[in-house]
Coordinates of C-alpha atoms and ligand atoms in Angstrom, one line a residue:
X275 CA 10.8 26.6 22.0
X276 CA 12.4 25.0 19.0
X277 CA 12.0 21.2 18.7
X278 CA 16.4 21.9 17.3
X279 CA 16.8 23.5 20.6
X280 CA 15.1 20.7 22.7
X281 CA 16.4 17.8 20.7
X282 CA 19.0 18.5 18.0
X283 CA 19.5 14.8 18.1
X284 CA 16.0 14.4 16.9
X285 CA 15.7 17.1 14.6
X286 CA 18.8 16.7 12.8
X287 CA 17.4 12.9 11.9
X288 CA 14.0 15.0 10.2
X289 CA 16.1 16.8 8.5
X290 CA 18.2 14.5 7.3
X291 CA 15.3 12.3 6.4
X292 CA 13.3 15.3 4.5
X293 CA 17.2 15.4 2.5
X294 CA 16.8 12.0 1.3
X295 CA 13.5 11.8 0.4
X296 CA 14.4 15.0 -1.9
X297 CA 17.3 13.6 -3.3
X298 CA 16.4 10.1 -3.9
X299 CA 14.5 8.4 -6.6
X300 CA 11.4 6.6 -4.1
X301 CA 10.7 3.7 -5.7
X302 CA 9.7 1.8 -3.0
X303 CA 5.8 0.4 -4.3
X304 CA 4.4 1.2 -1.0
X305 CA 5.8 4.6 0.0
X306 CA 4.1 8.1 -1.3
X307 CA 4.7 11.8 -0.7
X308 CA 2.0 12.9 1.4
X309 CA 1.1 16.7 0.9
X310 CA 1.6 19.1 3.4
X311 CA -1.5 20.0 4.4
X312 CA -1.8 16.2 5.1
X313 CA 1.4 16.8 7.0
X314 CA 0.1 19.5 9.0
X315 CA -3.1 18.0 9.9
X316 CA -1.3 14.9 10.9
X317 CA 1.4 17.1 12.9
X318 CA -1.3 18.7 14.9
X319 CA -2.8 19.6 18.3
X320 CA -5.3 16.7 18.2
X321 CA -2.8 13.9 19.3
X322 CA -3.8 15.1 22.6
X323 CA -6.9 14.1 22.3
X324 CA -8.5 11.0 23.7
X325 CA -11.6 10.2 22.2
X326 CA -12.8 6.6 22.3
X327 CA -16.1 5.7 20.6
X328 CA -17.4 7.0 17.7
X329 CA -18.4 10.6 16.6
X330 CA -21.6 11.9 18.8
X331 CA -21.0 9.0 21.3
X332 CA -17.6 9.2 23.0
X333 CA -16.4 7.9 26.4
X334 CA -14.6 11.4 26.9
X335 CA -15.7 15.3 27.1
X336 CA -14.1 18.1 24.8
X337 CA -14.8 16.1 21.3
X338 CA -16.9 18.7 19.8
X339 CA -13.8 19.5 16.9
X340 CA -12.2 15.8 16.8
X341 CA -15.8 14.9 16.1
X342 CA -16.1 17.1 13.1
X343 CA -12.7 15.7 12.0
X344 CA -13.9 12.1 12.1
X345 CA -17.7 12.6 10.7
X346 CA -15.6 14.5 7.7
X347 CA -13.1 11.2 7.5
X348 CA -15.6 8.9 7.2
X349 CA -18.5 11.1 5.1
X350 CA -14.9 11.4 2.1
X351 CA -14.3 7.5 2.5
X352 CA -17.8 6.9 1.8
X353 CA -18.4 8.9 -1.0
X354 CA -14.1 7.8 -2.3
X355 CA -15.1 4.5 -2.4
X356 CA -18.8 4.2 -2.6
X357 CA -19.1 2.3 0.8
X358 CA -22.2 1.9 2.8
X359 CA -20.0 2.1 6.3
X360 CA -16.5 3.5 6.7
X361 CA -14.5 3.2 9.9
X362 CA -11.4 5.5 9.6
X363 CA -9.7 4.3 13.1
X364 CA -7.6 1.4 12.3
X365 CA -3.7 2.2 12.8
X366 CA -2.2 0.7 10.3
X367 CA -3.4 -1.8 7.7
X368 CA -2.7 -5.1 9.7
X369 CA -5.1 -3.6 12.4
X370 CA -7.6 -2.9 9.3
X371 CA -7.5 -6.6 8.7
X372 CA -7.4 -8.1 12.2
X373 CA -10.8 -6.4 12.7
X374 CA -12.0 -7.1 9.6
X375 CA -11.6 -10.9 10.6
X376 CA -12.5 -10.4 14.2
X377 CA -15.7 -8.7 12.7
X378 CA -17.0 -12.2 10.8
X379 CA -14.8 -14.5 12.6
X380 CA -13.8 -16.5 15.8
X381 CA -10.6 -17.4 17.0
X382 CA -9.8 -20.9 14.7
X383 CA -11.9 -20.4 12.1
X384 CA -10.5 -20.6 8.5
X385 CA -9.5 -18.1 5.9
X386 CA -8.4 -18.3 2.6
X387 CA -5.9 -16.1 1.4
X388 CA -3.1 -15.8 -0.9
X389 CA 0.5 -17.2 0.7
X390 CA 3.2 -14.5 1.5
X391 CA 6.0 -15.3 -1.1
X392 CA 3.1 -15.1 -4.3
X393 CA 2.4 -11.4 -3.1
X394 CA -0.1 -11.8 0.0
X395 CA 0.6 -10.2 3.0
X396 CA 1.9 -11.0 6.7
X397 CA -1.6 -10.5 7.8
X398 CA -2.8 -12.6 5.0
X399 CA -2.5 -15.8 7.0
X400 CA 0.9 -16.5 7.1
X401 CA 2.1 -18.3 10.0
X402 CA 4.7 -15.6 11.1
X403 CA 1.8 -13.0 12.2
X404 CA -1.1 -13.2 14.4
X405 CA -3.2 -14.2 11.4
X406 CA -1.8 -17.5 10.9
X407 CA -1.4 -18.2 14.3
X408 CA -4.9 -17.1 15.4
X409 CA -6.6 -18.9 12.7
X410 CA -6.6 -22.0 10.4
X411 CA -5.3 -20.6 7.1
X412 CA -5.5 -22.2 3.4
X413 CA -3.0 -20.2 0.9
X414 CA -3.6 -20.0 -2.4
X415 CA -0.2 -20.0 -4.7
X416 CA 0.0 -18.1 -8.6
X417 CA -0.2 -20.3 -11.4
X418 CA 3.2 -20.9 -12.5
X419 CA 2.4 -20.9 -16.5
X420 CA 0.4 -17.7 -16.2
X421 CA 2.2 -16.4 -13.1
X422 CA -1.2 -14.7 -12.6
X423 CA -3.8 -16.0 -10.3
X424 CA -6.0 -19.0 -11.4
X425 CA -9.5 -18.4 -10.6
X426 CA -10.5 -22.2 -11.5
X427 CA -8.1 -23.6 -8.6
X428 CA -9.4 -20.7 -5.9
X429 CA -12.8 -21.9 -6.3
X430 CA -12.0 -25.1 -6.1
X431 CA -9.9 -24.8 -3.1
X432 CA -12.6 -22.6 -1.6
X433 CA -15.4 -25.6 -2.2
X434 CA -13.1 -28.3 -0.6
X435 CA -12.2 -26.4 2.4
X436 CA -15.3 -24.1 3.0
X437 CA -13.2 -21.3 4.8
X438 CA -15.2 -18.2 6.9
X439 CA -13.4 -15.8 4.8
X440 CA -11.9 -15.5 1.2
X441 CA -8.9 -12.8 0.8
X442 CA -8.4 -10.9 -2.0
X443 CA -5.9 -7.6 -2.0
X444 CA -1.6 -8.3 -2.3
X445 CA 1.6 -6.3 -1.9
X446 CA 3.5 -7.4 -4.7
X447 CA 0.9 -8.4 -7.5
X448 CA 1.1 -6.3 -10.8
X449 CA -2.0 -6.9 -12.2
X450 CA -5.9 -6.4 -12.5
X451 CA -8.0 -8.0 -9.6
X452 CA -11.0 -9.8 -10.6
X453 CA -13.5 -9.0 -7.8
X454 CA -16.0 -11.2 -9.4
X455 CA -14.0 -14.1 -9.5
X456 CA -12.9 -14.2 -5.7
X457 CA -16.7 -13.6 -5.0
X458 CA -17.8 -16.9 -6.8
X459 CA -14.9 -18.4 -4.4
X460 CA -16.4 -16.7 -1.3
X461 CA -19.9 -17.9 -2.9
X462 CA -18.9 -21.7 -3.2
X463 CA -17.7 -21.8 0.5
X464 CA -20.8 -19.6 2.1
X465 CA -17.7 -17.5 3.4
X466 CA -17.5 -13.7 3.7
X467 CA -15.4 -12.0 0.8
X468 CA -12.4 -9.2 2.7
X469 CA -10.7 -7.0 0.1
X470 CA -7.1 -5.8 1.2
X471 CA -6.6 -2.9 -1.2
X472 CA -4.3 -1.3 0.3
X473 CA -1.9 -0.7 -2.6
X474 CA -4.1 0.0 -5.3
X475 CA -6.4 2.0 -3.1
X476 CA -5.5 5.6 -4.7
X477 CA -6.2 3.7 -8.5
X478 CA -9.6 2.5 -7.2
X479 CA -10.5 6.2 -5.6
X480 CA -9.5 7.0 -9.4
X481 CA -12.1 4.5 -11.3
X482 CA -8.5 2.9 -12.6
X483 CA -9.2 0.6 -11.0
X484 CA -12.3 -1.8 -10.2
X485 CA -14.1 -1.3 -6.9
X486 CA -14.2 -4.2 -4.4
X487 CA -17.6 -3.6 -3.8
X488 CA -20.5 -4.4 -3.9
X489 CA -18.7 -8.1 -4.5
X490 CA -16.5 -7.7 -1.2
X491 CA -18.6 -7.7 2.1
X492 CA -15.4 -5.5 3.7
X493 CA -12.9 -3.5 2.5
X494 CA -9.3 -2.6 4.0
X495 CA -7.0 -0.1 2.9
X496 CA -4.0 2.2 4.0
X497 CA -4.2 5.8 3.3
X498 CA -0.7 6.2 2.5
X499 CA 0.0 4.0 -0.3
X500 CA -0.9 4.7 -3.9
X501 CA -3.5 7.3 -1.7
X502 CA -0.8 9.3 -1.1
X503 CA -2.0 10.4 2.4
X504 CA -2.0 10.1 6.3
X505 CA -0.1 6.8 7.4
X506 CA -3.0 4.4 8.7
X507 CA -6.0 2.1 7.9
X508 CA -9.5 2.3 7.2
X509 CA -12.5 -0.3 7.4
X510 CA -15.3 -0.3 5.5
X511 CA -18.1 -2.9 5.0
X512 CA -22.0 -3.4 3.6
X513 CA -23.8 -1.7 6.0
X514 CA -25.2 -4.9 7.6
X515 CA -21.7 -5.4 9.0
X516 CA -21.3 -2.1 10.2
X517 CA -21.8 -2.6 14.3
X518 CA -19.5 -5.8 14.1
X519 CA -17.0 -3.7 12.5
X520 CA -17.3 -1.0 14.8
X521 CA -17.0 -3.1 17.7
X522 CA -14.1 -5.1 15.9
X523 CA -12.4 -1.6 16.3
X524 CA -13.0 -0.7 19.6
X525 CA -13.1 -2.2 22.1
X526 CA -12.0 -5.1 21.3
X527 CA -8.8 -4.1 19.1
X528 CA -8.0 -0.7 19.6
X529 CA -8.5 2.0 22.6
X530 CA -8.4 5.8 21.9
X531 CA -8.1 6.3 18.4
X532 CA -5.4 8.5 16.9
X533 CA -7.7 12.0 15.9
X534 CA -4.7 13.6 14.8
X535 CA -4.0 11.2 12.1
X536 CA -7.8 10.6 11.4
X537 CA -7.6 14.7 10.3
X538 CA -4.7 13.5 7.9
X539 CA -7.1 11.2 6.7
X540 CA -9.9 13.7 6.4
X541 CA -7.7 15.8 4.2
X542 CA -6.6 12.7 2.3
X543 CA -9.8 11.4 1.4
X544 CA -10.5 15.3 0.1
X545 CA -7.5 15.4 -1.9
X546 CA -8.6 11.7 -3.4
X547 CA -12.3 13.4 -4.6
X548 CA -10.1 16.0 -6.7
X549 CA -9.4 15.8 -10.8
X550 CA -5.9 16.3 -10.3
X551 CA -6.0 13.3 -8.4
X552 CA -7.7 11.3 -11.0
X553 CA -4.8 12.3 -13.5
X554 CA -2.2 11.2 -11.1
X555 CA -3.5 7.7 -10.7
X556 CA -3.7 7.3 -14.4
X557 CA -0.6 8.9 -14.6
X558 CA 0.8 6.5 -12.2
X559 CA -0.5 3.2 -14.6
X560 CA 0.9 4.7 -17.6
X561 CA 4.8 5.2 -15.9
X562 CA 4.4 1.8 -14.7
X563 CA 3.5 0.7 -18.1
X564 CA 6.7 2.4 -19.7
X565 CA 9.1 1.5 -17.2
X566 CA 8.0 -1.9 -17.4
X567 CA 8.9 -1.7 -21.0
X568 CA 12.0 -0.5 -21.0
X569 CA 13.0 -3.0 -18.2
X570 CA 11.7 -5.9 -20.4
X571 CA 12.9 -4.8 -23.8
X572 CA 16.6 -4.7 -21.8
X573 CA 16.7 -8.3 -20.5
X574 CA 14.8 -8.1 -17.2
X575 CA 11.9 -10.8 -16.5
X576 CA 9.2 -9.5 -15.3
X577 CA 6.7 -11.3 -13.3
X578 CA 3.7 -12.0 -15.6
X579 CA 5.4 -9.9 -18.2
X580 CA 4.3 -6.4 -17.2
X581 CA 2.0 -4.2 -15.4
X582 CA -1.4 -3.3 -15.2
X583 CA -1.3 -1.4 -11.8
X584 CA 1.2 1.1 -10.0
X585 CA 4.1 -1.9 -9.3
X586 CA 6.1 -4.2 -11.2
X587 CA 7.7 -7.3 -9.7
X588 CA 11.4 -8.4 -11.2
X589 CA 13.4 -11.4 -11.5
X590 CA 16.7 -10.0 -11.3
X591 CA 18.7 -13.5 -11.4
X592 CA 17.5 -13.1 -15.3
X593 CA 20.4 -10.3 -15.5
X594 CA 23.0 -12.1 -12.8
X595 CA 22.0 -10.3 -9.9
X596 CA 19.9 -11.6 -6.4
X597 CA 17.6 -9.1 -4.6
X598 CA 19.5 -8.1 -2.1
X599 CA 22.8 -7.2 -4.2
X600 CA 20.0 -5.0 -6.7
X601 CA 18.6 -3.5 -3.5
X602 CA 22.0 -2.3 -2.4
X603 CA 23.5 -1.6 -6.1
X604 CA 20.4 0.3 -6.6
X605 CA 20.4 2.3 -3.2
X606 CA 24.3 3.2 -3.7
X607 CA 23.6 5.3 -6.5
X608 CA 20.0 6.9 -5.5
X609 CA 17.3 4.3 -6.5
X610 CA 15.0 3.4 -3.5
X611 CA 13.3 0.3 -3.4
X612 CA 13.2 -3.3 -2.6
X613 CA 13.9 -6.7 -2.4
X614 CA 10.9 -9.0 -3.2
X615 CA 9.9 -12.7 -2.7
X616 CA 9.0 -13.8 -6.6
X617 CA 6.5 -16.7 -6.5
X618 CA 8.1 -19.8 -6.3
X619 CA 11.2 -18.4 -5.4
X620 CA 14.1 -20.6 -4.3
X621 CA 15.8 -18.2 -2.4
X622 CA 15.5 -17.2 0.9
X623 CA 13.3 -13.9 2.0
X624 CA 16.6 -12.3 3.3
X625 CA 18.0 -12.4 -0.1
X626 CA 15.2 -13.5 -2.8
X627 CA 15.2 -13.6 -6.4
X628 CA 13.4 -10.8 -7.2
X629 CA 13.0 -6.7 -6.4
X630 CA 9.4 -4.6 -6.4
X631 CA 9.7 -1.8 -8.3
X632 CA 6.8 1.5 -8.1
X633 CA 6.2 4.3 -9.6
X634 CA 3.6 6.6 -7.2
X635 CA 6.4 8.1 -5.6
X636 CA 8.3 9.7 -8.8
X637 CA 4.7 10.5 -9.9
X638 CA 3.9 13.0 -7.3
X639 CA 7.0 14.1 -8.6
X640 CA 5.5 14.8 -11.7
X641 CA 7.8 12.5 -13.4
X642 CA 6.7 11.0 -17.0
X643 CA 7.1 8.2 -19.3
X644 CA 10.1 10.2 -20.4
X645 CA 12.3 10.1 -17.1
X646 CA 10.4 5.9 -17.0
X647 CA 12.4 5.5 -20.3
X648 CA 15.8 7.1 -18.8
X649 CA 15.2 5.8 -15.1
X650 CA 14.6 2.1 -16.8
X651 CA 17.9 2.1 -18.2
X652 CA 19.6 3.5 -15.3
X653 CA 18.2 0.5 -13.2
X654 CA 19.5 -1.9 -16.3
X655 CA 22.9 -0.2 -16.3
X656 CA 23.5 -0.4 -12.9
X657 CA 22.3 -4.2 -12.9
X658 CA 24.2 -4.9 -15.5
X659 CA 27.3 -3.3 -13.9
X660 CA 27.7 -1.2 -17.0
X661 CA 27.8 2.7 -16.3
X662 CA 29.8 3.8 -13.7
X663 CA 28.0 4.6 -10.0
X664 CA 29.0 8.0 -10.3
X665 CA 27.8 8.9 -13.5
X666 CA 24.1 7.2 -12.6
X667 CA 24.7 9.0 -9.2
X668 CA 25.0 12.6 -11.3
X669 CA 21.8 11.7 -12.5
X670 CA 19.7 10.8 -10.1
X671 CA 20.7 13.9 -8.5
X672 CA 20.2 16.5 -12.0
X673 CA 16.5 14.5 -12.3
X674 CA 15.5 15.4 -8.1
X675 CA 16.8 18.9 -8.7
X676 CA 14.3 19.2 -12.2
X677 CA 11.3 17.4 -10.2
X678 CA 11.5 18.8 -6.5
X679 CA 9.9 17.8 -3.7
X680 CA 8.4 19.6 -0.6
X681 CA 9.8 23.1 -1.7
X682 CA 7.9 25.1 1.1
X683 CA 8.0 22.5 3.7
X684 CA 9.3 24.3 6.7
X685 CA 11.6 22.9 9.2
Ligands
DSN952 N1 4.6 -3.3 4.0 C1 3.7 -2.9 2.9 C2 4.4 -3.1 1.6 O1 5.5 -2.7 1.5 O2 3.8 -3.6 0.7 C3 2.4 -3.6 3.0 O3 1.8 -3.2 4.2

């Protein structure tokens, strides 16, 4: 039976979906194009599987091939990110971090992380998710001459309020983390050091980009980022953490743990230890770099006036535009991506200053500085109001056509 013939309803969104991911530029920082053996494994027959616990010591029979799944997950993560311990069931990446601070923390103690509108994320602290309500939180803001972070002022936070936790890792910061730096923080308050790498976590598998460890005590990461994988998290620590992390996990977060998606992430972390892969995440840095250019030589202020990762972070009031009106300009004519909180923004979130801009997506295109060059101006034109839609339109469509996606996908 034919999933068209029991739900053409449900079907005909897929296909539509797999339509516009084909024929739209993704620029969304956070969003990849998984491969299809990562879709197969994640489409598979071991959703039906309930397996709580951890390989070799489950609370269910007939584990014997999810086990092998898992024991391959975590063995890739290790050797990926040269961690001591890897747990590969966390969801999603919030999940990753609530048991990363359940796993050195207690209900009220303090972290100190970087605030939601300067590039940190929901489960960063803020108040609107279970991390700032669940504990006391202390947010750490850019510097607004550098618009990069200011060590000097995160140590000295960290020394006056001695948080549990320090809380490195952001979703909308364009440049180089300095483990070392956010360790002497963690140092000065006695607190544990969490890295959130979620978006760079493909450009650290790569050596582009420093490890969080040994200075971090945990990592977190999603695999579907600049990884390019399965949707979900991982958690990974020293190994002197390992049982609080486990237990973090499950029981105390999670239940059965999703072994379908943990095979997505097997074949993820296996795609991640490949030298194609490598090239890709430099690859990724050097489009970045170019379509930063282009955007800066035509008027556009950039956050911290460039790149050195896989996102750039706009001002578009510096061309006459808000977020939300280059969100929708940009989606009219084919240009994924999205609105963005700039740091120190005096907008509201709904329609902010600024718009995150990545280049992972038309990467695994295998899209070069070339179309960074053309797509640059194309995002200035349209900003500007100076090409007509259609002709940007025309395009967007020529350039998806000349870099296709998912050719032999069947559905
Ligand atoms: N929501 C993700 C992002 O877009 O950056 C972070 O989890």
């Amino acid at each position: 039976m034919k999933l068209d013939e029991i739900d053409p309803e449900v079907n005909k969104a897929i296909k539509n979906e797999i339509n516009r991911q084909k024929n739209q530029l993704e620029m969304i920082a956070s969003e990849n194009f998984a491969s299809e053996a990562v879709l197969k494994a994640q489409g598979c027959v071991m959703t039906n599987k309930y397996a709580e616990g951890l390989p070799g010591n489950r609370y269910y029979g007939g584990c014997e091939y999810v086990d092998i799944v898992e024991e391959l997950a975590i063995k890739r993560a290790k050797k990926v990110f040269n961690a001591e311990h890897v747990n590969v069931q966390p969801h999603s990446g919030s999940q990753a971090n609530m048991a990363a601070y359940f796993s050195v923390m207690d209900e009220g103690d303090t972290i100190l992380g970087p605030k939601l509108s300067h590039g940190g994320h929901l489960s960063h602290g803020s108040p609107y998710s279970f991390s700032g309500q669940l504990f006391n939180t202390i947010q750490y803001e850019i510097d607004p001459e550098t618009e990069r972070w200011n060590h000097d002022q995160i140590i000295e936070l960290a020394e006056e309020n001695k948080p549990d936790v320090v809380l490195t890792g952001y979703s909308a910061y364009p440049r180089e983390i300095d483990f070392s730096a956010f360790k002497e923080a963690a140092d000065a308050a006695g607190a544990y050091l969490i890295a959130d790498i979620a978006h760079i976590a493909g450009l650290v598998a790569a050596g582009e980009h420093e490890n969080p460890f040994p200075e971090a005590d945990i990592v977190t990461t999603t695999t579907h980022k600049t990884l390019r994988g399965a949707r979900g998290g991982v958690i990974m620590s020293k190994k002197e953490l390992a049982e609080d992390v486990d237990f973090s996990v499950f029981p105390w977060m999670q239940g059965g743990p999703l072994m379908h998606v943990i095979a997505g992430k097997a074949v993820t972390f296996k795609e991640a230890l490949t030298q194609s892969f490598e090239e890709y995440q430099k690859q990724i840095v050097r489009n970045a770099k170019a379509l930063a250019s282009v955007l800066k030589e035509n008027g556009l202020k950039l956050m911290s006036g460039g790149t050195d990762n896989h996102l750039i972070l706009a001002d578009v009031t510096s061309v006459g535009r808000t977020g939300k009106e280059a969100e929708d300009l940009l989606h009219d004519v084919g240009i994924t991506l999205n609105k963005n909180m700039i740091p120190f923004d005096d907008r509201k979130a709904e329609d902010p200053s600024g718009i995150r801009i990545g280049t992972p997506a038309l990467t695994t295109r295998g899209m070069k500085e070339e179309e960074m060059q053309e797509i640059g101006e194309m995002i200035i034109s349209v900003l500007k109001g100076k090409e007509s839609k259609n002709k940007v339109s025309e395009r967007v469509e020529e350039l998806c056509e000349e870099f296709p996606l998912y050719e032999d996908l069947e559905w």
